[in-house]
Coordinates of C-alpha atoms in Angstrom, one line a residue:
M1 CA -84.2 -63.1 -19.0
S2 CA -86.6 -60.5 -17.8
A3 CA -86.3 -59.3 -14.2
E4 CA -89.1 -60.4 -11.9
V5 CA -91.8 -57.9 -11.0
P6 CA -94.9 -58.1 -8.8
Y7 CA -98.0 -59.7 -10.5
A8 CA -96.0 -60.7 -13.6
S9 CA -97.6 -64.1 -13.4
E10 CA -101.1 -62.6 -13.6
I11 CA -100.5 -60.7 -16.9
A12 CA -102.7 -62.3 -19.6
K13 CA -101.7 -60.0 -22.5
P14 CA -100.0 -56.7 -23.2
P15 CA -102.1 -53.7 -22.4
L16 CA -103.7 -51.5 -25.0
P17 CA -102.0 -48.2 -25.8
Y18 CA -101.4 -45.6 -23.1
E19 CA -103.2 -42.4 -22.5
P20 CA -101.5 -39.7 -24.6
V21 CA -99.6 -38.0 -21.8
S22 CA -96.0 -38.9 -22.5
K23 CA -93.6 -39.6 -25.3
Y24 CA -94.6 -43.3 -25.3
A25 CA -98.3 -42.6 -25.9
V26 CA -100.3 -43.8 -28.9
E27 CA -104.0 -43.1 -29.6
P28 CA -106.1 -46.2 -30.2
L29 CA -107.2 -46.4 -33.9
D30 CA -110.8 -47.3 -33.0
F31 CA -111.3 -44.6 -30.4
D32 CA -114.3 -42.3 -30.9
P33 CA -114.2 -39.0 -29.0
V34 CA -117.9 -38.3 -29.7
A35 CA -118.9 -41.7 -28.2
E36 CA -116.7 -41.0 -25.2
R37 CA -118.4 -37.7 -24.5
K38 CA -121.8 -39.3 -24.8
L39 CA -120.6 -42.1 -22.4
V40 CA -119.3 -39.6 -19.8
R41 CA -122.6 -37.8 -19.9
K42 CA -124.4 -41.0 -19.2
L43 CA -122.0 -41.8 -16.4
D44 CA -122.7 -38.4 -14.9
Y45 CA -126.4 -38.9 -15.2
H46 CA -126.4 -42.3 -13.3
I47 CA -123.6 -41.7 -10.8
V48 CA -123.2 -38.0 -9.9
P49 CA -126.7 -37.4 -8.4
I50 CA -126.5 -40.4 -6.1
I51 CA -123.0 -39.6 -4.9
M52 CA -123.9 -36.0 -4.4
L53 CA -127.0 -36.8 -2.4
L54 CA -125.1 -39.3 -0.3
Y55 CA -122.4 -36.8 0.7
L56 CA -124.9 -34.0 1.1
F57 CA -126.9 -36.0 3.7
S58 CA -123.7 -37.2 5.3
F59 CA -122.3 -33.8 5.7
L60 CA -125.6 -32.4 6.9
D61 CA -126.0 -35.1 9.5
R62 CA -122.5 -34.5 10.7
V63 CA -122.5 -30.7 11.1
N64 CA -126.2 -30.0 11.8
I65 CA -125.2 -30.0 15.5
G66 CA -124.0 -26.4 14.8
N67 CA -127.5 -25.4 13.9
A68 CA -129.0 -27.4 16.7
R69 CA -126.8 -25.4 19.1
L70 CA -128.7 -22.2 18.1
Y71 CA -132.0 -23.8 19.1
G72 CA -131.4 -24.7 22.8
M73 CA -129.4 -28.0 22.6
E74 CA -126.8 -26.9 25.2
E75 CA -129.5 -25.7 27.6
D76 CA -131.6 -28.8 27.3
L77 CA -128.8 -31.3 27.7
G78 CA -127.1 -29.2 30.4
L79 CA -123.8 -28.9 28.5
R80 CA -121.1 -26.9 30.4
G81 CA -117.6 -25.6 29.5
N82 CA -116.2 -27.5 26.5
Q83 CA -118.7 -30.3 26.5
Y84 CA -120.3 -29.0 23.2
Q85 CA -116.9 -28.9 21.5
T86 CA -116.2 -32.4 22.9
A87 CA -119.4 -33.7 21.3
V88 CA -118.5 -32.2 18.0
S89 CA -115.0 -33.5 17.9
I90 CA -115.5 -37.0 19.4
L91 CA -117.2 -38.0 16.2
F92 CA -113.9 -37.9 14.4
V93 CA -112.3 -40.5 16.7
T94 CA -114.3 -43.3 15.2
Y95 CA -114.7 -41.5 11.9
L96 CA -110.9 -41.7 11.4
L97 CA -110.6 -45.3 12.6
S98 CA -113.1 -46.5 10.0
E99 CA -111.9 -44.7 6.9
L100 CA -108.9 -46.8 5.7
P101 CA -110.4 -50.2 6.8
S102 CA -113.7 -49.2 5.0
N103 CA -111.7 -48.5 1.8
L104 CA -109.9 -51.8 2.0
V105 CA -113.1 -53.9 2.2
L106 CA -115.1 -51.8 -0.4
K107 CA -114.6 -54.2 -3.3
K108 CA -114.9 -57.3 -1.1
F109 CA -118.4 -56.4 0.1
R110 CA -119.3 -54.6 -3.2
P111 CA -119.7 -50.8 -3.3
S112 CA -123.4 -50.8 -3.7
R113 CA -123.9 -53.1 -0.7
W114 CA -121.3 -51.5 1.6
I115 CA -122.3 -47.9 0.8
S116 CA -126.0 -48.8 1.2
F117 CA -125.3 -50.4 4.6
I118 CA -123.3 -47.5 6.1
T119 CA -125.8 -44.9 4.8
T120 CA -128.8 -46.7 6.2
A121 CA -127.0 -47.1 9.5
W122 CA -126.0 -43.5 9.9
G123 CA -129.5 -42.4 8.9
I124 CA -130.9 -44.4 11.9
I125 CA -128.2 -43.0 14.3
A126 CA -128.6 -39.4 13.1
T127 CA -132.3 -39.5 13.6
L128 CA -132.1 -41.1 17.0
T129 CA -129.6 -38.4 18.1
G130 CA -132.6 -36.1 18.3
L131 CA -134.0 -38.2 21.1
T132 CA -131.0 -38.2 23.4
R133 CA -131.5 -36.8 26.9
S134 CA -128.0 -36.4 28.3
F135 CA -124.4 -35.4 27.4
A136 CA -123.4 -39.1 27.7
G137 CA -126.2 -40.1 25.2
L138 CA -125.0 -37.4 22.8
I139 CA -121.4 -38.7 23.0
V140 CA -122.5 -42.3 22.2
C141 CA -124.6 -41.2 19.2
R142 CA -121.7 -39.1 17.9
L143 CA -119.2 -42.0 18.2
L144 CA -121.5 -44.4 16.4
L145 CA -122.3 -41.8 13.7
G146 CA -118.5 -41.3 13.0
L147 CA -118.0 -45.1 12.9
V148 CA -120.5 -45.6 10.0
E149 CA -120.0 -42.3 8.2
G150 CA -116.2 -42.5 8.0
G151 CA -116.3 -44.9 5.0
L152 CA -118.4 -42.7 2.7
F153 CA -116.1 -40.1 1.4
P154 CA -113.0 -42.3 0.8
G155 CA -115.3 -44.9 -0.7
A156 CA -117.0 -42.4 -2.9
A157 CA -113.7 -41.1 -4.1
I158 CA -112.4 -44.5 -5.0
Y159 CA -115.7 -45.5 -6.6
L160 CA -115.4 -42.5 -8.9
T161 CA -111.9 -43.7 -10.0
L162 CA -113.5 -46.9 -11.2
F163 CA -115.6 -45.0 -13.8
Y164 CA -113.7 -41.7 -14.6
T165 CA -110.2 -41.0 -16.0
K166 CA -107.7 -38.7 -14.3
R167 CA -108.8 -35.9 -16.7
E168 CA -112.3 -36.1 -15.4
L169 CA -111.8 -36.8 -11.7
A170 CA -111.4 -33.4 -10.1
L171 CA -114.7 -32.1 -11.3
R172 CA -116.6 -35.2 -10.1
I173 CA -114.9 -35.2 -6.7
G174 CA -115.7 -31.5 -6.8
Y175 CA -119.4 -32.3 -6.9
L176 CA -118.9 -33.9 -3.4
F177 CA -117.7 -30.5 -2.1
V178 CA -120.5 -28.8 -3.9
S179 CA -122.7 -31.1 -1.9
A180 CA -121.0 -30.0 1.3
A181 CA -121.6 -26.4 0.4
I182 CA -125.3 -27.1 -0.4
A183 CA -125.5 -28.9 2.9
G184 CA -124.2 -25.9 4.7
A185 CA -126.7 -23.6 2.9
V186 CA -129.6 -26.0 3.1
G187 CA -128.8 -26.8 6.7
G188 CA -129.2 -23.1 7.5
L189 CA -132.5 -22.9 5.7
L190 CA -133.8 -26.1 7.2
G191 CA -132.6 -25.1 10.6
Y192 CA -134.5 -21.8 10.3
G193 CA -137.6 -23.5 9.0
I194 CA -137.6 -26.4 11.4
G195 CA -136.9 -24.0 14.3
F196 CA -140.5 -22.9 14.1
M197 CA -141.5 -26.5 15.2
D198 CA -140.1 -25.6 18.6
G199 CA -142.7 -27.0 21.0
V200 CA -144.5 -29.3 18.6
S201 CA -145.3 -32.6 20.4
G202 CA -143.5 -31.2 23.4
Q203 CA -140.1 -31.3 21.6
R204 CA -137.6 -28.5 21.3
G205 CA -136.6 -27.2 17.9
W206 CA -133.1 -28.6 18.0
R207 CA -134.5 -32.2 18.4
W208 CA -136.7 -31.7 15.3
I209 CA -133.7 -30.5 13.3
L210 CA -131.7 -33.7 14.1
I211 CA -134.7 -36.0 13.5
I212 CA -136.0 -34.5 10.3
E213 CA -132.6 -34.1 8.7
G214 CA -131.6 -37.7 9.6
L215 CA -134.6 -39.4 8.0
P216 CA -133.6 -38.8 4.3
S217 CA -130.3 -40.7 4.8
F218 CA -132.2 -43.8 5.9
V219 CA -134.4 -43.7 2.8
L220 CA -131.4 -43.0 0.5
G221 CA -129.4 -45.8 2.0
I222 CA -132.1 -48.4 1.0
A223 CA -132.3 -46.9 -2.5
T224 CA -128.6 -47.0 -3.0
W225 CA -128.6 -50.8 -2.8
F226 CA -130.6 -50.8 -6.1
L227 CA -129.3 -47.7 -7.8
L228 CA -125.5 -47.9 -7.5
A229 CA -123.5 -50.2 -9.9
D230 CA -120.5 -51.9 -8.5
N231 CA -118.3 -51.4 -11.5
P232 CA -118.6 -50.6 -15.3
E233 CA -119.0 -54.3 -16.1
S234 CA -122.1 -54.7 -13.8
A235 CA -123.6 -51.3 -14.8
S236 CA -127.0 -52.2 -16.3
Y237 CA -127.3 -48.7 -17.9
L238 CA -124.2 -49.3 -20.1
S239 CA -124.6 -51.1 -23.4
P240 CA -122.0 -53.8 -24.4
D241 CA -120.3 -51.2 -26.7
E242 CA -120.2 -48.7 -23.9
K243 CA -118.6 -51.3 -21.6
E244 CA -116.0 -52.0 -24.2
L245 CA -115.3 -48.2 -24.5
M246 CA -114.9 -48.1 -20.7
R247 CA -112.2 -50.8 -21.0
V248 CA -110.5 -48.8 -23.8
R249 CA -110.6 -45.6 -21.7
R250 CA -109.0 -47.4 -18.8
A251 CA -106.3 -49.0 -21.0
R252 CA -105.4 -45.6 -22.4
Q253 CA -104.1 -44.6 -18.9
A254 CA -100.6 -45.6 -18.1
G255 CA -100.4 -48.5 -15.6
Q256 CA -104.2 -49.3 -15.7
T257 CA -103.8 -53.0 -16.5
E258 CA -106.3 -55.7 -15.6
S259 CA -104.1 -56.9 -12.8
A260 CA -103.6 -53.3 -11.5
Q261 CA -107.4 -53.1 -11.0
R262 CA -107.4 -56.0 -8.5
F263 CA -106.5 -55.7 -4.8
H264 CA -102.9 -56.8 -4.0
K265 CA -101.4 -56.6 -0.5
T266 CA -98.1 -55.5 -2.0
D267 CA -99.9 -52.4 -3.3
V268 CA -101.2 -51.6 0.1
Y269 CA -97.6 -51.9 1.5
A270 CA -96.4 -49.6 -1.3
G271 CA -98.9 -47.1 -0.3
L272 CA -98.0 -47.3 3.4
T273 CA -94.3 -46.7 2.6
D274 CA -94.5 -43.9 0.0
W275 CA -93.4 -40.6 1.4
K276 CA -95.3 -38.6 -1.2
I277 CA -98.6 -39.9 0.1
Y278 CA -97.7 -38.7 3.6
A279 CA -96.8 -35.2 2.3
F280 CA -100.3 -35.0 0.8
C281 CA -101.7 -36.2 4.1
A282 CA -99.9 -33.4 5.9
G283 CA -101.2 -30.8 3.5
Q284 CA -104.7 -32.2 3.8
F285 CA -104.6 -31.9 7.6
G286 CA -104.1 -28.1 7.3
T287 CA -106.9 -27.6 4.7
D288 CA -109.3 -29.8 6.6
T289 CA -108.8 -27.8 9.7
M290 CA -110.3 -24.9 7.7
L291 CA -113.1 -27.1 6.4
Y292 CA -114.3 -28.3 9.7
G293 CA -113.8 -25.1 11.6
Y294 CA -115.5 -23.0 9.0
S295 CA -118.4 -25.4 8.2
T296 CA -119.3 -26.1 11.8
F297 CA -118.8 -22.6 13.3
L298 CA -119.7 -20.3 10.4
P299 CA -123.1 -19.5 12.0
T300 CA -121.4 -18.8 15.3
I301 CA -118.7 -16.6 13.6
I302 CA -121.3 -14.6 11.6
K303 CA -123.5 -14.1 14.7
G304 CA -120.5 -12.6 16.4
L305 CA -120.1 -10.0 13.6
G306 CA -123.2 -8.0 14.6
K307 CA -126.5 -8.1 16.4
W308 CA -128.2 -10.6 14.2
S309 CA -131.2 -12.8 15.0
T310 CA -130.9 -16.5 14.5
A311 CA -132.8 -16.3 11.2
Q312 CA -130.6 -13.5 9.9
T313 CA -127.5 -15.5 10.9
Q314 CA -128.7 -18.5 9.0
A315 CA -129.5 -16.4 5.9
L316 CA -126.1 -14.7 5.9
T317 CA -124.3 -18.1 5.8
I318 CA -125.9 -19.0 2.5
P319 CA -124.0 -16.6 0.1
C320 CA -120.7 -17.7 1.6
Y321 CA -121.4 -21.4 0.8
A322 CA -122.7 -20.4 -2.7
V323 CA -119.4 -18.6 -3.5
G324 CA -117.4 -21.5 -2.2
A325 CA -119.3 -24.0 -4.3
L326 CA -119.2 -21.9 -7.5
S327 CA -115.4 -21.3 -7.1
Y328 CA -114.8 -25.0 -6.8
V329 CA -116.8 -26.0 -9.9
V330 CA -115.1 -23.4 -12.1
I331 CA -111.6 -24.2 -10.8
A332 CA -112.1 -28.0 -10.9
S333 CA -113.2 -27.7 -14.6
L334 CA -110.1 -25.7 -15.4
S335 CA -107.9 -28.1 -13.4
D336 CA -109.3 -31.2 -15.3
R337 CA -108.7 -29.6 -18.7
Q338 CA -105.2 -28.3 -17.9
Q339 CA -104.2 -31.2 -15.6
K340 CA -102.9 -28.7 -13.1
R341 CA -103.8 -29.4 -9.5
G342 CA -101.0 -27.7 -7.5
L343 CA -101.2 -24.3 -9.1
Y344 CA -104.9 -23.7 -8.2
T345 CA -104.6 -25.3 -4.8
V346 CA -101.8 -22.9 -3.8
I347 CA -103.5 -19.8 -5.3
F348 CA -106.8 -20.4 -3.6
G349 CA -105.0 -21.4 -0.4
I350 CA -103.5 -17.9 -0.4
I351 CA -106.9 -16.4 -0.9
S352 CA -108.2 -18.2 2.2
V353 CA -105.1 -17.0 4.2
V354 CA -106.0 -13.4 3.2
G355 CA -109.6 -14.1 4.3
Y356 CA -108.5 -15.2 7.7
G357 CA -106.2 -12.2 7.9
V358 CA -109.2 -9.9 7.3
L359 CA -111.2 -11.8 10.0
I360 CA -108.3 -11.3 12.5
S361 CA -107.9 -7.6 11.8
N362 CA -109.6 -4.9 13.8
S363 CA -111.9 -4.0 10.9
S364 CA -115.6 -3.2 10.3
T365 CA -118.4 -5.8 10.3
G366 CA -118.6 -5.5 6.5
A367 CA -114.9 -6.2 6.1
H368 CA -115.1 -9.2 8.4
Y369 CA -118.1 -10.6 6.4
L370 CA -115.9 -10.1 3.3
G371 CA -113.3 -12.2 5.0
C372 CA -115.8 -15.0 5.3
F373 CA -116.3 -14.9 1.5
L374 CA -112.6 -15.0 0.9
V375 CA -112.1 -18.1 3.2
A376 CA -115.0 -19.7 1.4
M377 CA -113.5 -19.1 -2.1
G378 CA -110.5 -21.2 -1.2
L379 CA -112.1 -23.6 1.2
Y380 CA -113.4 -26.3 -1.2
V381 CA -110.6 -25.8 -3.8
C382 CA -107.9 -26.4 -1.3
C383 CA -109.6 -29.4 0.3
G384 CA -111.0 -30.9 -2.9
L385 CA -108.3 -30.7 -5.6
P386 CA -105.7 -32.6 -3.5
L387 CA -108.3 -35.4 -3.1
A388 CA -108.4 -35.7 -6.9
W389 CA -104.7 -35.1 -7.3
L390 CA -103.4 -37.9 -5.2
P391 CA -105.6 -40.8 -6.5
S392 CA -105.1 -39.7 -10.1
N393 CA -101.4 -40.4 -9.6
Q394 CA -102.0 -43.9 -8.3
P395 CA -102.9 -46.2 -11.3
R396 CA -102.9 -49.4 -9.2
Y397 CA -106.1 -50.0 -7.2
G398 CA -104.6 -51.3 -4.0
K399 CA -102.2 -48.3 -3.7
R400 CA -104.8 -45.9 -4.7
T401 CA -107.3 -47.0 -2.1
T402 CA -104.6 -47.0 0.6
A403 CA -103.4 -43.5 -0.4
T404 CA -107.0 -42.1 -0.4
G405 CA -107.7 -43.8 2.9
L406 CA -104.6 -42.4 4.5
Q407 CA -105.1 -38.9 3.1
L408 CA -108.6 -38.7 4.5
T409 CA -107.8 -40.3 7.8
I410 CA -104.9 -38.0 8.6
G411 CA -106.7 -35.0 7.0
N412 CA -109.9 -35.6 8.9
S413 CA -108.1 -36.0 12.2
S414 CA -108.1 -32.2 12.2
G415 CA -111.8 -32.5 12.9
I416 CA -110.9 -33.5 16.5
M417 CA -109.0 -30.3 17.0
A418 CA -111.0 -27.8 15.0
P419 CA -114.0 -27.5 17.4
F420 CA -111.7 -26.4 20.2
L421 CA -110.4 -23.5 18.1
Y422 CA -113.7 -21.7 18.5
P423 CA -114.8 -21.9 22.2
S424 CA -117.7 -19.6 23.1
S425 CA -115.5 -17.8 25.6
E426 CA -113.3 -16.4 22.8
G427 CA -116.2 -15.0 20.8
P428 CA -117.2 -12.9 19.1
R429 CA -113.8 -12.4 17.3
F430 CA -112.3 -15.9 17.7
V431 CA -108.8 -14.6 17.0
K432 CA -107.1 -17.8 18.1
G433 CA -109.2 -20.0 15.9
H434 CA -108.7 -17.8 12.8
A435 CA -105.0 -17.5 13.5
V436 CA -104.4 -21.2 13.8
S437 CA -106.4 -21.9 10.7
L438 CA -104.5 -19.2 8.8
A439 CA -101.1 -20.8 9.8
L440 CA -102.2 -24.3 8.9
V441 CA -103.6 -23.4 5.5
G442 CA -100.5 -21.4 4.7
T443 CA -98.3 -24.4 5.6
S444 CA -100.5 -26.7 3.5
S445 CA -100.1 -24.3 0.5
I446 CA -96.3 -24.5 0.9
I447 CA -96.5 -28.3 1.0
F448 CA -98.6 -28.5 -2.1
A449 CA -96.4 -26.0 -3.9
F450 CA -93.4 -28.2 -3.2
M451 CA -95.2 -31.4 -4.3
S452 CA -96.2 -29.8 -7.6
W453 CA -92.6 -28.7 -8.2
Y454 CA -91.2 -32.1 -7.2
L455 CA -93.6 -34.1 -9.5
S456 CA -92.9 -31.7 -12.4
Q457 CA -89.2 -32.3 -12.0
K458 CA -89.8 -36.1 -11.9
N459 CA -91.8 -35.8 -15.1
R460 CA -88.9 -33.9 -16.8
R461 CA -86.5 -36.6 -15.8
R462 CA -88.8 -39.3 -17.3
E463 CA -89.4 -37.4 -20.5
R464 CA -85.6 -37.1 -20.9
G465 CA -85.3 -40.8 -20.4
E466 CA -83.1 -40.5 -17.3
E467 CA -85.0 -43.3 -15.5
D468 CA -85.2 -45.7 -18.4
E469 CA -82.3 -47.8 -17.2
K470 CA -84.5 -49.0 -14.3
V471 CA -86.6 -51.1 -16.7
A472 CA -83.9 -52.0 -19.3
N473 CA -84.5 -55.7 -18.7
L474 CA -88.2 -55.7 -18.4
S475 CA -90.9 -56.5 -21.0
E476 CA -93.6 -54.1 -22.0
S477 CA -96.2 -55.9 -19.8
E478 CA -93.9 -55.9 -16.8
I479 CA -93.2 -52.2 -17.2
D480 CA -96.9 -51.4 -17.2
E481 CA -97.3 -53.4 -13.9
L482 CA -95.0 -50.9 -12.1
G483 CA -97.8 -48.3 -11.9
D484 CA -96.5 -44.9 -10.9
A485 CA -93.0 -46.3 -10.4
S486 CA -92.7 -46.9 -14.2
P487 CA -90.5 -44.4 -16.0
R488 CA -93.2 -44.1 -18.6
Y489 CA -95.8 -42.9 -16.0
I490 CA -96.3 -39.1 -16.1
F491 CA -97.6 -37.5 -12.9
T492 CA -100.4 -35.0 -12.8
I493 CA -98.9 -31.8 -11.2

């Protein structure tokens, strides 16, 4: 008699063959690689531009307070001491609280509807932030902005897993970080251009920055309702044959059964009690400290390197973001092809550590500017690859959405701390901020190196059959329902 496993009663039929990543894998006889490449291109055409625009506007609306600071916001609102840093960091309180719950209701409310709602809401809030007249009003706007924005990135990451395989995921999640880099560069350009509106209709330049940069999110939110498909089955742009190919692609991946794609409370519990997920969360905290400190304060850091005008400062940020985006696209492509996440995460973490070391050193302005480039090279790689690494090792939807929610919630909690690493009183060198970022990125690199080693050892044990006794009394269908706990599941390292 077979041992009882979760969801066994829901299994309708044995799954199609596994993705060829282990000794148990078999390639489906009717699989067409040319058709798959054509399908992936179509998915990219219909999904990637929308997701990139969503995150670009989200990131822009979240960090444009850094550009607003250069155009008189502190003076107009009468901000004193650490009040600016408080306004930056307070957003992350509600941002963090909304991430995991948002992921858990994503399928219930339908991705197209839920993502449309939160985007439209933050567009309204971001625009109205430009009308605030006091520190208290700014705090309220930032809290509300965090509440609705918090669900976007984890929701987008999970949404991509509904359409793409683990061998395609890093590059697609990478496009979100390219959006963040574009937002940083475009934000500087927009801030410079909109700054010339200072005094138009009696409003200061910083108000126009927040108002004008918030409006596109409102429009995109409404469009998303109609443009985003909820899943492959409901995607109007896919033909019946392409939808069937999507089912074959999913079935090729170990553990991707029909039952596994539904939401189960037991999967949520499994995610909440898996130590590996918390290790990834700890690593994400360190790299996200770099992300938020660098993205929000790069204009301030560069302005402190020399006697630059506001326009020159904005222009000097653009090459840094461009290098960061290019580095991630190249490395994400390599990582997808080789299925190696940890190796590149650690290497580029070390590059960022070196960059912070250069910024801390008593060197020339040119050397310090080079340090900004080195930090940027590792920034998006270190933050982005783990966000593809963890969900690609979670074949069951409930555990995957919990893992990603936790990873982003704990990682993004660094956003509360990061603004206080760069107080104006410690400029222009900001040694403390750079030193703390260096230490945390270095620690994260060690954590990710350990996880890569641990998962590779786990794979070797499974390939040698040392865990097969755990499923000796289970049927093939029951084994497949075990997800990443199955001895046949091979982890991405």
